[in-house]
Amino acid sequence: MARDLILWGVGTARTIRPHWALFELDLPYTKKPIGPRTGETKTTEYTKLNPRQKVPLLQDGDLTLGESAAIVAYLANTYPSKDRSLVPSSRRDYAKWLEWCFFIVTELDSTSLYVMRRHGTNKGLAHLYGDAPVVVSQAADYFRQQLRFVDSALADGREYLMGDQFTTADILLTTCLTWAIDYDVGISDVAVPYLNRNIKRQAYIAAERANSSAT
Ligand SMILES: N[C@@H](CCC(=O)N[C@@H](CS)C(=O)NCC(=O)O)C(=O)O
């Protein structure tokens, strides 16, 4: 039985991840709709909770957890519902699921899209971290190149990264794909039907609503 879950953060491709997992698992929660670059992550109260001054952040009783990929994995492992688990159970599939999660957050998110965000002028933070057009275009190329790993997996016609089971790895990948499109990085043909399938899920639609509203 879930305790009082509190989720901090709205407005980004990272913050939507835990909202989505919470809706998939049908877990009620309290939303604290603070946004990035608003000063809200830098208040004394929030800094005490999260010295990294970042969102998203989950509170589950006396547990405070940051990092979007860790939050969705924690929720999936801790609160599987009777008819839905967002994490594979067999040892082999669990290992492959871990590989997907780490690959997506390191190669697609941090090394590619977030580099574009930090150094881009278009929707980016170049005014803070420096304008670096070559770095931005290399990061976009790197994203497309790394996406080949996804293409090769989806080429066999599977519905989700882990086959028939929708997992938190799909939450991470889908949010990177929508982020890439938002940054005008083309995604591969094989990723398009996969993306369209996932963004039609009821839990995604609910999460998008929760993630884009300040109340
Ligand atoms: N690796 C972290 C990244 C978190 C992150 O960088 N969050 C950004 C928004 S996407 C943030 O809170 N930035 C601080 C601010 O803008 O005030 C995660 O996936 O949770």
mmCIF file of C-alpha atoms in Angstrom, residues 73-169:
data_model
loop_
_atom_site.group_PDB
_atom_site.id
_atom_site.type_symbol
_atom_site.label_atom_id
_atom_site.label_comp_id
_atom_site.label_asym_id
_atom_site.label_seq_id
_atom_site.Cartn_x
_atom_site.Cartn_y
_atom_site.Cartn_z
ATOM 1 C CA ALA A 73 12.211 2.329 -11.331
ATOM 2 C CA TYR A 74 11.539 2.720 -7.602
ATOM 3 C CA LEU A 75 7.799 3.154 -8.141
ATOM 4 C CA ALA A 76 7.700 0.155 -10.495
ATOM 5 C CA ASN A 77 9.593 -2.089 -8.099
ATOM 6 C CA THR A 78 7.781 -0.947 -4.977
ATOM 7 C CA TYR A 79 4.188 -0.602 -6.134
ATOM 8 C CA PRO A 80 3.396 -3.085 -8.908
ATOM 9 C CA SER A 81 -0.354 -3.265 -9.346
ATOM 10 C CA LYS A 82 -2.210 -6.580 -9.471
ATOM 11 C CA ASP A 83 -2.464 -6.533 -13.231
ATOM 12 C CA ARG A 84 0.460 -4.305 -14.171
ATOM 13 C CA SER A 85 4.173 -4.417 -13.541
ATOM 14 C CA LEU A 86 6.458 -1.898 -15.208
ATOM 15 C CA VAL A 87 9.587 -3.948 -14.622
ATOM 16 C CA PRO A 88 10.416 -7.434 -15.916
ATOM 17 C CA SER A 89 10.688 -10.183 -13.358
ATOM 18 C CA SER A 90 13.009 -12.770 -14.892
ATOM 19 C CA ARG A 91 16.708 -12.290 -14.184
ATOM 20 C CA ARG A 92 17.616 -12.090 -17.863
ATOM 21 C CA ASP A 93 14.873 -9.623 -18.788
ATOM 22 C CA TYR A 94 15.615 -7.538 -15.705
ATOM 23 C CA ALA A 95 19.241 -7.261 -16.881
ATOM 24 C CA LYS A 96 18.167 -6.202 -20.385
ATOM 25 C CA TRP A 97 15.704 -3.698 -18.879
ATOM 26 C CA LEU A 98 18.545 -2.207 -16.804
ATOM 27 C CA GLU A 99 20.647 -1.945 -19.946
ATOM 28 C CA TRP A 100 17.876 -0.027 -21.726
ATOM 29 C CA CYS A 101 17.322 2.334 -18.801
ATOM 30 C CA PHE A 102 20.998 3.202 -18.426
ATOM 31 C CA PHE A 103 21.483 3.489 -22.185
ATOM 32 C CA ILE A 104 18.559 5.898 -22.541
ATOM 33 C CA VAL A 105 19.463 8.195 -19.651
ATOM 34 C CA THR A 106 23.168 8.320 -20.423
ATOM 35 C CA GLU A 107 23.419 8.188 -24.225
ATOM 36 C CA LEU A 108 20.119 9.652 -25.421
ATOM 37 C CA ASP A 109 19.266 12.030 -22.584
ATOM 38 C CA SER A 110 22.459 13.290 -20.893
ATOM 39 C CA THR A 111 25.008 12.986 -23.695
ATOM 40 C CA SER A 112 22.774 14.112 -26.547
ATOM 41 C CA LEU A 113 19.547 15.974 -25.783
ATOM 42 C CA TYR A 114 20.710 17.651 -22.602
ATOM 43 C CA VAL A 115 23.898 18.800 -24.338
ATOM 44 C CA MET A 116 21.678 20.382 -26.996
ATOM 45 C CA ARG A 117 19.664 22.030 -24.256
ATOM 46 C CA ARG A 118 22.721 23.394 -22.464
ATOM 47 C CA HIS A 119 24.440 24.807 -25.529
ATOM 48 C CA GLY A 120 21.583 25.604 -27.893
ATOM 49 C CA THR A 121 20.018 28.983 -28.558
ATOM 50 C CA ASN A 122 16.742 27.447 -29.798
ATOM 51 C CA LYS A 123 14.848 26.547 -26.570
ATOM 52 C CA GLY A 124 18.251 26.146 -24.945
ATOM 53 C CA LEU A 125 20.420 27.547 -22.200
ATOM 54 C CA ALA A 126 23.272 28.914 -24.321
ATOM 55 C CA HIS A 127 22.963 32.213 -22.445
ATOM 56 C CA LEU A 128 24.044 30.330 -19.290
ATOM 57 C CA TYR A 129 26.365 27.579 -20.542
ATOM 58 C CA GLY A 130 27.765 29.090 -23.740
ATOM 59 C CA ASP A 131 26.610 29.133 -27.339
ATOM 60 C CA ALA A 132 28.232 26.184 -29.145
ATOM 61 C CA PRO A 133 26.582 25.423 -32.507
ATOM 62 C CA VAL A 134 29.097 22.716 -33.463
ATOM 63 C CA VAL A 135 28.543 20.932 -30.158
ATOM 64 C CA VAL A 136 24.768 21.139 -30.652
ATOM 65 C CA SER A 137 24.880 19.722 -34.155
ATOM 66 C CA GLN A 138 27.289 16.940 -33.085
ATOM 67 C CA ALA A 139 24.991 16.053 -30.208
ATOM 68 C CA ALA A 140 22.043 15.769 -32.615
ATOM 69 C CA ASP A 141 24.105 13.506 -34.896
ATOM 70 C CA TYR A 142 25.158 11.424 -31.914
ATOM 71 C CA PHE A 143 21.525 11.028 -30.842
ATOM 72 C CA ARG A 144 20.564 9.762 -34.309
ATOM 73 C CA GLN A 145 23.521 7.415 -34.367
ATOM 74 C CA GLN A 146 22.758 5.980 -30.907
ATOM 75 C CA LEU A 147 19.101 5.596 -31.829
ATOM 76 C CA ARG A 148 20.218 2.761 -34.126
ATOM 77 C CA PHE A 149 20.266 0.520 -31.072
ATOM 78 C CA VAL A 150 16.546 1.247 -30.633
ATOM 79 C CA ASP A 151 15.889 0.731 -34.350
ATOM 80 C CA SER A 152 17.572 -2.643 -34.362
ATOM 81 C CA ALA A 153 15.455 -3.785 -31.414
ATOM 82 C CA LEU A 154 12.143 -2.461 -32.768
ATOM 83 C CA ALA A 155 12.833 -3.818 -36.274
ATOM 84 C CA ASP A 156 11.525 -7.253 -35.246
ATOM 85 C CA GLY A 157 8.055 -5.739 -34.793
ATOM 86 C CA ARG A 158 7.934 -5.837 -30.986
ATOM 87 C CA GLU A 159 5.469 -3.491 -29.322
ATOM 88 C CA TYR A 160 7.720 -2.312 -26.519
ATOM 89 C CA LEU A 161 11.452 -2.366 -25.811
ATOM 90 C CA MET A 162 11.046 -5.472 -23.684
ATOM 91 C CA GLY A 163 8.668 -7.181 -26.107
ATOM 92 C CA ASP A 164 5.048 -7.456 -24.992
ATOM 93 C CA GLN A 165 5.581 -5.803 -21.610
ATOM 94 C CA PHE A 166 5.416 -2.023 -21.297
ATOM 95 C CA THR A 167 8.114 -0.990 -18.789
ATOM 96 C CA THR A 168 9.691 2.148 -17.386
ATOM 97 C CA ALA A 169 12.299 1.884 -20.167
#
